[in-house]
Amino acid sequence: MAETVFPTKGNLIAIKRSLSLAKLGYDLMDRKRNILIREMMGLIDTASKVQGQINDTYARAYNALQKANITLGIIDNISKTVPIETGINITSRSVMGVEIPIVTYEDQAPKPYYSFSTSNSMLDDAYISFYHVKQLTAVLAEIENSVYRLANSIRKTQRRANALKNIIIPRFEENVKFITEALEEKEREEFSRQKVIGKTKERKRLEAAELESETKAAS
């Protein structure tokens, strides 16, 4: 049911303009949603591959670490020589107005922080494997955070697009229909009124002419 609106030509023009803007807004929202979905699906595919690489690298790292423990004994003291990671930087890029992170890892050749005299090749393999895990984890963190932000934006965009498509646009269309029909009815009524007035004037003119003719004939 159309909301209360006065059926005037001015209102009809204004509502038609609002309807056009609402349809344009829906098209833009739908286009944005599709672009974000494509971006997100591409990232999800990449995340799956990176996760597989992390799992494989972790398996190699733990296997090498286990062998190092067996051959060298407990290596807790060696692990304490590894410094805290400070080579990760985070910036961002925009995809259709959605800020998603860019994680930059300062990729340098792995540099052991332990003495070669107290280590062996198994420990070196474990160190290098965990180093690669750290690199891949930074990549995966960027992808997963990006997917999360894109998914949130897609949901918001979908809600707005649905509101335009299912509520706002139909309401404007209903109001346009209501005003158009009301104005057409008003025009028909005005036409009928003018037609009646015209017939009345013509009848009176004919009656006046007849009366004048009779008056002249009587004189």
PDB file of C-alpha atoms in Angstrom:
ATOM      1  CA  MET A   1       0.000   0.000   0.000  1.00  0.00           C
ATOM      2  CA  ALA A   2       1.354   3.421  -0.979  1.00  0.00           C
ATOM      3  CA  GLU A   3       2.375   5.678   1.866  1.00  0.00           C
ATOM      4  CA  THR A   4       0.486   8.932   2.362  1.00  0.00           C
ATOM      5  CA  VAL A   5       1.685  11.273  -0.368  1.00  0.00           C
ATOM      6  CA  PHE A   6      -0.057  14.148  -2.099  1.00  0.00           C
ATOM      7  CA  PRO A   7      -0.729  13.341  -5.771  1.00  0.00           C
ATOM      8  CA  THR A   8       0.906  16.379  -7.358  1.00  0.00           C
ATOM      9  CA  LYS A   9       3.117  16.665 -10.426  1.00  0.00           C
ATOM     10  CA  GLY A  10       5.902  18.052  -8.252  1.00  0.00           C
ATOM     11  CA  ASN A  11       5.781  15.018  -5.970  1.00  0.00           C
ATOM     12  CA  LEU A  12       5.662  12.709  -8.987  1.00  0.00           C
ATOM     13  CA  ILE A  13       8.839  14.266 -10.421  1.00  0.00           C
ATOM     14  CA  ALA A  14      10.605  14.101  -7.045  1.00  0.00           C
ATOM     15  CA  ILE A  15       9.653  10.467  -6.411  1.00  0.00           C
ATOM     16  CA  LYS A  16      10.661   9.413  -9.934  1.00  0.00           C
ATOM     17  CA  ARG A  17      14.045  11.023  -9.315  1.00  0.00           C
ATOM     18  CA  SER A  18      14.373   9.176  -6.002  1.00  0.00           C
ATOM     19  CA  LEU A  19      13.372   5.931  -7.727  1.00  0.00           C
ATOM     20  CA  SER A  20      16.089   6.386 -10.355  1.00  0.00           C
ATOM     21  CA  LEU A  21      18.685   7.039  -7.645  1.00  0.00           C
ATOM     22  CA  ALA A  22      17.530   3.975  -5.683  1.00  0.00           C
ATOM     23  CA  LYS A  23      17.855   1.759  -8.785  1.00  0.00           C
ATOM     24  CA  LEU A  24      21.308   3.195  -9.489  1.00  0.00           C
ATOM     25  CA  GLY A  25      22.272   2.562  -5.871  1.00  0.00           C
ATOM     26  CA  TYR A  26      21.111  -1.037  -6.127  1.00  0.00           C
ATOM     27  CA  ASP A  27      23.117  -1.597  -9.319  1.00  0.00           C
ATOM     28  CA  LEU A  28      26.238  -0.192  -7.654  1.00  0.00           C
ATOM     29  CA  MET A  29      25.684  -2.290  -4.518  1.00  0.00           C
ATOM     30  CA  ASP A  30      25.176  -5.434  -6.594  1.00  0.00           C
ATOM     31  CA  ARG A  31      28.313  -4.727  -8.623  1.00  0.00           C
ATOM     32  CA  LYS A  32      30.319  -4.099  -5.443  1.00  0.00           C
ATOM     33  CA  ARG A  33      29.020  -7.321  -3.901  1.00  0.00           C
ATOM     34  CA  ASN A  34      30.030  -9.366  -6.960  1.00  0.00           C
ATOM     35  CA  ILE A  35      33.526  -7.852  -7.038  1.00  0.00           C
ATOM     36  CA  LEU A  36      34.024  -8.502  -3.320  1.00  0.00           C
ATOM     37  CA  ILE A  37      32.808 -12.095  -3.682  1.00  0.00           C
ATOM     38  CA  ARG A  38      35.253 -12.741  -6.537  1.00  0.00           C
ATOM     39  CA  GLU A  39      38.080 -11.231  -4.486  1.00  0.00           C
ATOM     40  CA  MET A  40      37.148 -13.294  -1.431  1.00  0.00           C
ATOM     41  CA  MET A  41      36.826 -16.580  -3.332  1.00  0.00           C
ATOM     42  CA  GLY A  42      40.259 -16.043  -4.875  1.00  0.00           C
ATOM     43  CA  LEU A  43      41.734 -15.462  -1.420  1.00  0.00           C
ATOM     44  CA  ILE A  44      39.996 -18.550  -0.021  1.00  0.00           C
ATOM     45  CA  ASP A  45      41.576 -20.698  -2.745  1.00  0.00           C
ATOM     46  CA  THR A  46      44.985 -19.192  -1.959  1.00  0.00           C
ATOM     47  CA  ALA A  47      44.466 -19.693   1.794  1.00  0.00           C
ATOM     48  CA  SER A  48      43.768 -23.383   1.242  1.00  0.00           C
ATOM     49  CA  LYS A  49      47.026 -23.801  -0.686  1.00  0.00           C
ATOM     50  CA  VAL A  50      49.059 -21.838   1.887  1.00  0.00           C
ATOM     51  CA  GLN A  51      47.525 -23.843   4.741  1.00  0.00           C
ATOM     52  CA  GLY A  52      48.572 -27.036   2.983  1.00  0.00           C
ATOM     53  CA  GLN A  53      52.121 -25.697   2.621  1.00  0.00           C
ATOM     54  CA  ILE A  54      52.177 -24.764   6.320  1.00  0.00           C
ATOM     55  CA  ASN A  55      51.012 -28.240   7.341  1.00  0.00           C
ATOM     56  CA  ASP A  56      53.690 -29.904   5.210  1.00  0.00           C
ATOM     57  CA  THR A  57      56.412 -27.551   6.466  1.00  0.00           C
ATOM     58  CA  TYR A  58      55.329 -28.011  10.086  1.00  0.00           C
ATOM     59  CA  ALA A  59      55.523 -31.785   9.632  1.00  0.00           C
ATOM     60  CA  ARG A  60      59.082 -31.514   8.267  1.00  0.00           C
ATOM     61  CA  ALA A  61      60.053 -29.069  11.029  1.00  0.00           C
ATOM     62  CA  TYR A  62      58.756 -31.238  13.887  1.00  0.00           C
ATOM     63  CA  ASN A  63      60.284 -34.350  12.365  1.00  0.00           C
ATOM     64  CA  ALA A  64      63.676 -32.624  12.116  1.00  0.00           C
ATOM     65  CA  LEU A  65      63.276 -31.193  15.636  1.00  0.00           C
ATOM     66  CA  GLN A  66      62.516 -34.640  17.023  1.00  0.00           C
ATOM     67  CA  LYS A  67      65.648 -36.048  15.389  1.00  0.00           C
ATOM     68  CA  ALA A  68      67.690 -33.119  16.719  1.00  0.00           C
ATOM     69  CA  ASN A  69      66.385 -33.806  20.226  1.00  0.00           C
ATOM     70  CA  ILE A  70      67.355 -37.448  19.894  1.00  0.00           C
ATOM     71  CA  THR A  71      70.870 -36.728  18.643  1.00  0.00           C
ATOM     72  CA  LEU A  72      71.638 -33.597  20.679  1.00  0.00           C
ATOM     73  CA  GLY A  73      69.478 -34.073  23.743  1.00  0.00           C
ATOM     74  CA  ILE A  74      67.108 -31.383  25.046  1.00  0.00           C
ATOM     75  CA  ILE A  75      67.616 -28.198  23.001  1.00  0.00           C
ATOM     76  CA  ASP A  76      65.691 -25.707  25.158  1.00  0.00           C
ATOM     77  CA  ASN A  77      68.808 -23.644  25.716  1.00  0.00           C
ATOM     78  CA  ILE A  78      69.389 -23.415  21.985  1.00  0.00           C
ATOM     79  CA  SER A  79      65.776 -22.310  21.362  1.00  0.00           C
ATOM     80  CA  LYS A  80      66.220 -19.423  23.809  1.00  0.00           C
ATOM     81  CA  THR A  81      68.848 -17.885  21.526  1.00  0.00           C
ATOM     82  CA  VAL A  82      66.239 -17.209  18.805  1.00  0.00           C
ATOM     83  CA  PRO A  83      65.288 -13.481  18.991  1.00  0.00           C
ATOM     84  CA  ILE A  84      61.758 -12.053  18.924  1.00  0.00           C
ATOM     85  CA  GLU A  85      60.542 -11.422  15.383  1.00  0.00           C
ATOM     86  CA  THR A  86      60.490  -7.702  14.477  1.00  0.00           C
ATOM     87  CA  GLY A  87      60.581  -7.896  10.691  1.00  0.00           C
ATOM     88  CA  ILE A  88      56.816  -7.915  10.062  1.00  0.00           C
ATOM     89  CA  ASN A  89      55.136  -4.726   8.801  1.00  0.00           C
ATOM     90  CA  ILE A  90      51.421  -4.213   8.205  1.00  0.00           C
ATOM     91  CA  THR A  91      49.920  -1.748   5.726  1.00  0.00           C
ATOM     92  CA  SER A  92      46.615  -1.882   3.846  1.00  0.00           C
ATOM     93  CA  ARG A  93      44.986  -1.642   0.436  1.00  0.00           C
ATOM     94  CA  SER A  94      41.443  -0.828  -0.590  1.00  0.00           C
ATOM     95  CA  VAL A  95      39.108  -3.110  -2.518  1.00  0.00           C
ATOM     96  CA  MET A  96      35.846  -1.306  -3.332  1.00  0.00           C
ATOM     97  CA  GLY A  97      36.229   0.756  -0.161  1.00  0.00           C
ATOM     98  CA  VAL A  98      37.144  -2.212   2.043  1.00  0.00           C
ATOM     99  CA  GLU A  99      40.509  -1.828   3.783  1.00  0.00           C
ATOM    100  CA  ILE A 100      42.323  -5.155   3.804  1.00  0.00           C
ATOM    101  CA  PRO A 101      45.790  -5.731   5.279  1.00  0.00           C
ATOM    102  CA  ILE A 102      49.094  -6.226   3.530  1.00  0.00           C
ATOM    103  CA  VAL A 103      51.561  -8.121   5.711  1.00  0.00           C
ATOM    104  CA  THR A 104      55.145  -7.529   4.599  1.00  0.00           C
ATOM    105  CA  TYR A 105      57.790  -9.875   5.926  1.00  0.00           C
ATOM    106  CA  GLU A 106      61.435  -8.859   5.600  1.00  0.00           C
ATOM    107  CA  ASP A 107      62.594 -11.911   3.725  1.00  0.00           C
ATOM    108  CA  GLN A 108      66.206 -12.539   4.642  1.00  0.00           C
ATOM    109  CA  ALA A 109      68.271 -15.684   4.519  1.00  0.00           C
ATOM    110  CA  PRO A 110      67.734 -17.663   7.747  1.00  0.00           C
ATOM    111  CA  LYS A 111      70.607 -16.986  10.138  1.00  0.00           C
ATOM    112  CA  PRO A 112      71.124 -19.513  12.932  1.00  0.00           C
ATOM    113  CA  TYR A 113      71.702 -18.020  16.386  1.00  0.00           C
ATOM    114  CA  TYR A 114      73.415 -21.071  17.833  1.00  0.00           C
ATOM    115  CA  SER A 115      76.934 -22.437  17.686  1.00  0.00           C
ATOM    116  CA  PHE A 116      77.685 -24.939  14.962  1.00  0.00           C
ATOM    117  CA  SER A 117      79.799 -26.856  17.457  1.00  0.00           C
ATOM    118  CA  THR A 118      76.689 -27.690  19.495  1.00  0.00           C
ATOM    119  CA  SER A 119      74.360 -28.488  16.583  1.00  0.00           C
ATOM    120  CA  ASN A 120      73.986 -30.791  13.617  1.00  0.00           C
ATOM    121  CA  SER A 121      72.209 -30.977  10.253  1.00  0.00           C
ATOM    122  CA  MET A 122      68.909 -32.102  11.851  1.00  0.00           C
ATOM    123  CA  LEU A 123      68.785 -28.953  13.968  1.00  0.00           C
ATOM    124  CA  ASP A 124      69.625 -26.858  10.907  1.00  0.00           C
ATOM    125  CA  ASP A 125      66.763 -28.514   8.997  1.00  0.00           C
ATOM    126  CA  ALA A 126      64.368 -27.819  11.875  1.00  0.00           C
ATOM    127  CA  TYR A 127      65.475 -24.183  12.104  1.00  0.00           C
ATOM    128  CA  ILE A 128      65.064 -23.577   8.376  1.00  0.00           C
ATOM    129  CA  SER A 129      61.676 -25.339   8.291  1.00  0.00           C
ATOM    130  CA  PHE A 130      60.313 -23.288  11.196  1.00  0.00           C
ATOM    131  CA  TYR A 131      61.654 -20.160   9.495  1.00  0.00           C
ATOM    132  CA  HIS A 132      59.599 -21.017   6.407  1.00  0.00           C
ATOM    133  CA  VAL A 133      56.571 -21.725   8.610  1.00  0.00           C
ATOM    134  CA  LYS A 134      56.917 -18.207  10.019  1.00  0.00           C
ATOM    135  CA  GLN A 135      56.950 -16.753   6.502  1.00  0.00           C
ATOM    136  CA  LEU A 136      53.909 -18.756   5.429  1.00  0.00           C
ATOM    137  CA  THR A 137      52.038 -17.914   8.641  1.00  0.00           C
ATOM    138  CA  ALA A 138      52.444 -14.201   7.886  1.00  0.00           C
ATOM    139  CA  VAL A 139      50.993 -14.795   4.417  1.00  0.00           C
ATOM    140  CA  LEU A 140      48.098 -16.837   5.810  1.00  0.00           C
ATOM    141  CA  ALA A 141      47.347 -14.212   8.474  1.00  0.00           C
ATOM    142  CA  GLU A 142      47.039 -11.557   5.762  1.00  0.00           C
ATOM    143  CA  ILE A 143      44.723 -13.740   3.676  1.00  0.00           C
ATOM    144  CA  GLU A 144      42.466 -14.851   6.538  1.00  0.00           C
ATOM    145  CA  ASN A 145      42.090 -11.313   7.892  1.00  0.00           C
ATOM    146  CA  SER A 146      41.296 -10.083   4.376  1.00  0.00           C
ATOM    147  CA  VAL A 147      38.659 -12.805   3.923  1.00  0.00           C
ATOM    148  CA  TYR A 148      37.086 -11.877   7.271  1.00  0.00           C
ATOM    149  CA  ARG A 149      36.860  -8.185   6.351  1.00  0.00           C
ATOM    150  CA  LEU A 150      35.552  -8.915   2.867  1.00  0.00           C
ATOM    151  CA  ALA A 151      32.913 -11.296   4.233  1.00  0.00           C
ATOM    152  CA  ASN A 152      31.691  -8.633   6.675  1.00  0.00           C
ATOM    153  CA  SER A 153      31.488  -6.046   3.909  1.00  0.00           C
ATOM    154  CA  ILE A 154      29.659  -8.500   1.622  1.00  0.00           C
ATOM    155  CA  ARG A 155      27.034  -9.125   4.316  1.00  0.00           C
ATOM    156  CA  LYS A 156      26.512  -5.392   4.880  1.00  0.00           C
ATOM    157  CA  THR A 157      26.354  -4.708   1.138  1.00  0.00           C
ATOM    158  CA  GLN A 158      23.872  -7.566   0.658  1.00  0.00           C
ATOM    159  CA  ARG A 159      21.605  -6.220   3.403  1.00  0.00           C
ATOM    160  CA  ARG A 160      21.612  -2.744   1.861  1.00  0.00           C
ATOM    161  CA  ALA A 161      21.007  -4.125  -1.631  1.00  0.00           C
ATOM    162  CA  ASN A 162      18.115  -6.251  -0.333  1.00  0.00           C
ATOM    163  CA  ALA A 163      16.592  -3.226   1.414  1.00  0.00           C
ATOM    164  CA  LEU A 164      16.743  -1.250  -1.825  1.00  0.00           C
ATOM    165  CA  LYS A 165      15.393  -4.099  -3.961  1.00  0.00           C
ATOM    166  CA  ASN A 166      12.657  -5.391  -1.647  1.00  0.00           C
ATOM    167  CA  ILE A 167      11.543  -2.303   0.293  1.00  0.00           C
ATOM    168  CA  ILE A 168      12.665   1.084  -0.998  1.00  0.00           C
ATOM    169  CA  ILE A 169      12.364   0.576  -4.770  1.00  0.00           C
ATOM    170  CA  PRO A 170       8.917  -1.130  -4.570  1.00  0.00           C
ATOM    171  CA  ARG A 171       7.706   1.670  -2.275  1.00  0.00           C
ATOM    172  CA  PHE A 172       8.796   4.342  -4.743  1.00  0.00           C
ATOM    173  CA  GLU A 173       7.252   2.389  -7.650  1.00  0.00           C
ATOM    174  CA  GLU A 174       3.991   2.080  -5.735  1.00  0.00           C
ATOM    175  CA  ASN A 175       3.963   5.807  -4.993  1.00  0.00           C
ATOM    176  CA  VAL A 176       4.661   6.622  -8.649  1.00  0.00           C
ATOM    177  CA  LYS A 177       1.780   4.354  -9.684  1.00  0.00           C
ATOM    178  CA  PHE A 178      -0.524   5.902  -7.070  1.00  0.00           C
ATOM    179  CA  ILE A 179       0.264   9.500  -8.058  1.00  0.00           C
ATOM    180  CA  THR A 180       0.129   8.746 -11.792  1.00  0.00           C
ATOM    181  CA  GLU A 181      -3.291   7.109 -11.492  1.00  0.00           C
ATOM    182  CA  ALA A 182      -4.556   9.924  -9.252  1.00  0.00           C
ATOM    183  CA  LEU A 183      -3.380  12.591 -11.712  1.00  0.00           C
ATOM    184  CA  GLU A 184      -4.892  10.700 -14.655  1.00  0.00           C
ATOM    185  CA  GLU A 185      -8.194  10.406 -12.786  1.00  0.00           C
ATOM    186  CA  LYS A 186      -8.049  14.096 -11.992  1.00  0.00           C
ATOM    187  CA  GLU A 187      -7.417  14.886 -15.669  1.00  0.00           C
ATOM    188  CA  ARG A 188     -10.371  12.710 -16.724  1.00  0.00           C
ATOM    189  CA  GLU A 189     -12.600  14.435 -14.189  1.00  0.00           C
ATOM    190  CA  GLU A 190     -11.406  17.834 -15.382  1.00  0.00           C
ATOM    191  CA  PHE A 191     -11.994  16.822 -19.003  1.00  0.00           C
ATOM    192  CA  SER A 192     -15.526  15.641 -18.173  1.00  0.00           C
ATOM    193  CA  ARG A 193     -16.195  18.832 -16.216  1.00  0.00           C
ATOM    194  CA  GLN A 194     -14.948  21.006 -19.052  1.00  0.00           C
ATOM    195  CA  LYS A 195     -17.049  18.979 -21.495  1.00  0.00           C
ATOM    196  CA  VAL A 196     -20.176  19.502 -19.371  1.00  0.00           C
ATOM    197  CA  ILE A 197     -19.387  23.202 -19.033  1.00  0.00           C
ATOM    198  CA  GLY A 198     -18.893  23.434 -22.787  1.00  0.00           C
ATOM    199  CA  LYS A 199     -22.227  21.736 -23.485  1.00  0.00           C
ATOM    200  CA  THR A 200     -23.977  23.973 -20.952  1.00  0.00           C
ATOM    201  CA  LYS A 201     -22.502  27.087 -22.530  1.00  0.00           C
ATOM    202  CA  GLU A 202     -23.472  25.883 -25.984  1.00  0.00           C
ATOM    203  CA  ARG A 203     -27.033  25.135 -24.870  1.00  0.00           C
ATOM    204  CA  LYS A 204     -27.333  28.540 -23.259  1.00  0.00           C
ATOM    205  CA  ARG A 205     -25.928  30.167 -26.374  1.00  0.00           C
ATOM    206  CA  LEU A 206     -28.443  28.348 -28.534  1.00  0.00           C
ATOM    207  CA  GLU A 207     -31.273  29.220 -26.153  1.00  0.00           C
ATOM    208  CA  ALA A 208     -30.197  32.865 -26.142  1.00  0.00           C
ATOM    209  CA  ALA A 209     -30.002  32.895 -29.922  1.00  0.00           C
ATOM    210  CA  GLU A 210     -33.429  31.288 -30.191  1.00  0.00           C
ATOM    211  CA  LEU A 211     -34.898  33.772 -27.728  1.00  0.00           C
ATOM    212  CA  GLU A 212     -33.366  36.653 -29.619  1.00  0.00           C
ATOM    213  CA  SER A 213     -34.771  35.291 -32.875  1.00  0.00           C
ATOM    214  CA  GLU A 214     -38.242  34.951 -31.362  1.00  0.00           C
ATOM    215  CA  THR A 215     -38.067  38.477 -29.948  1.00  0.00           C
ATOM    216  CA  LYS A 216     -37.154  39.910 -33.332  1.00  0.00           C
ATOM    217  CA  ALA A 217     -39.949  37.954 -34.998  1.00  0.00           C
ATOM    218  CA  ALA A 218     -42.496  39.216 -32.466  1.00  0.00           C
ATOM    219  CA  SER A 219     -41.502  42.828 -33.032  1.00  0.00           C
TER     220      SER A 219
END
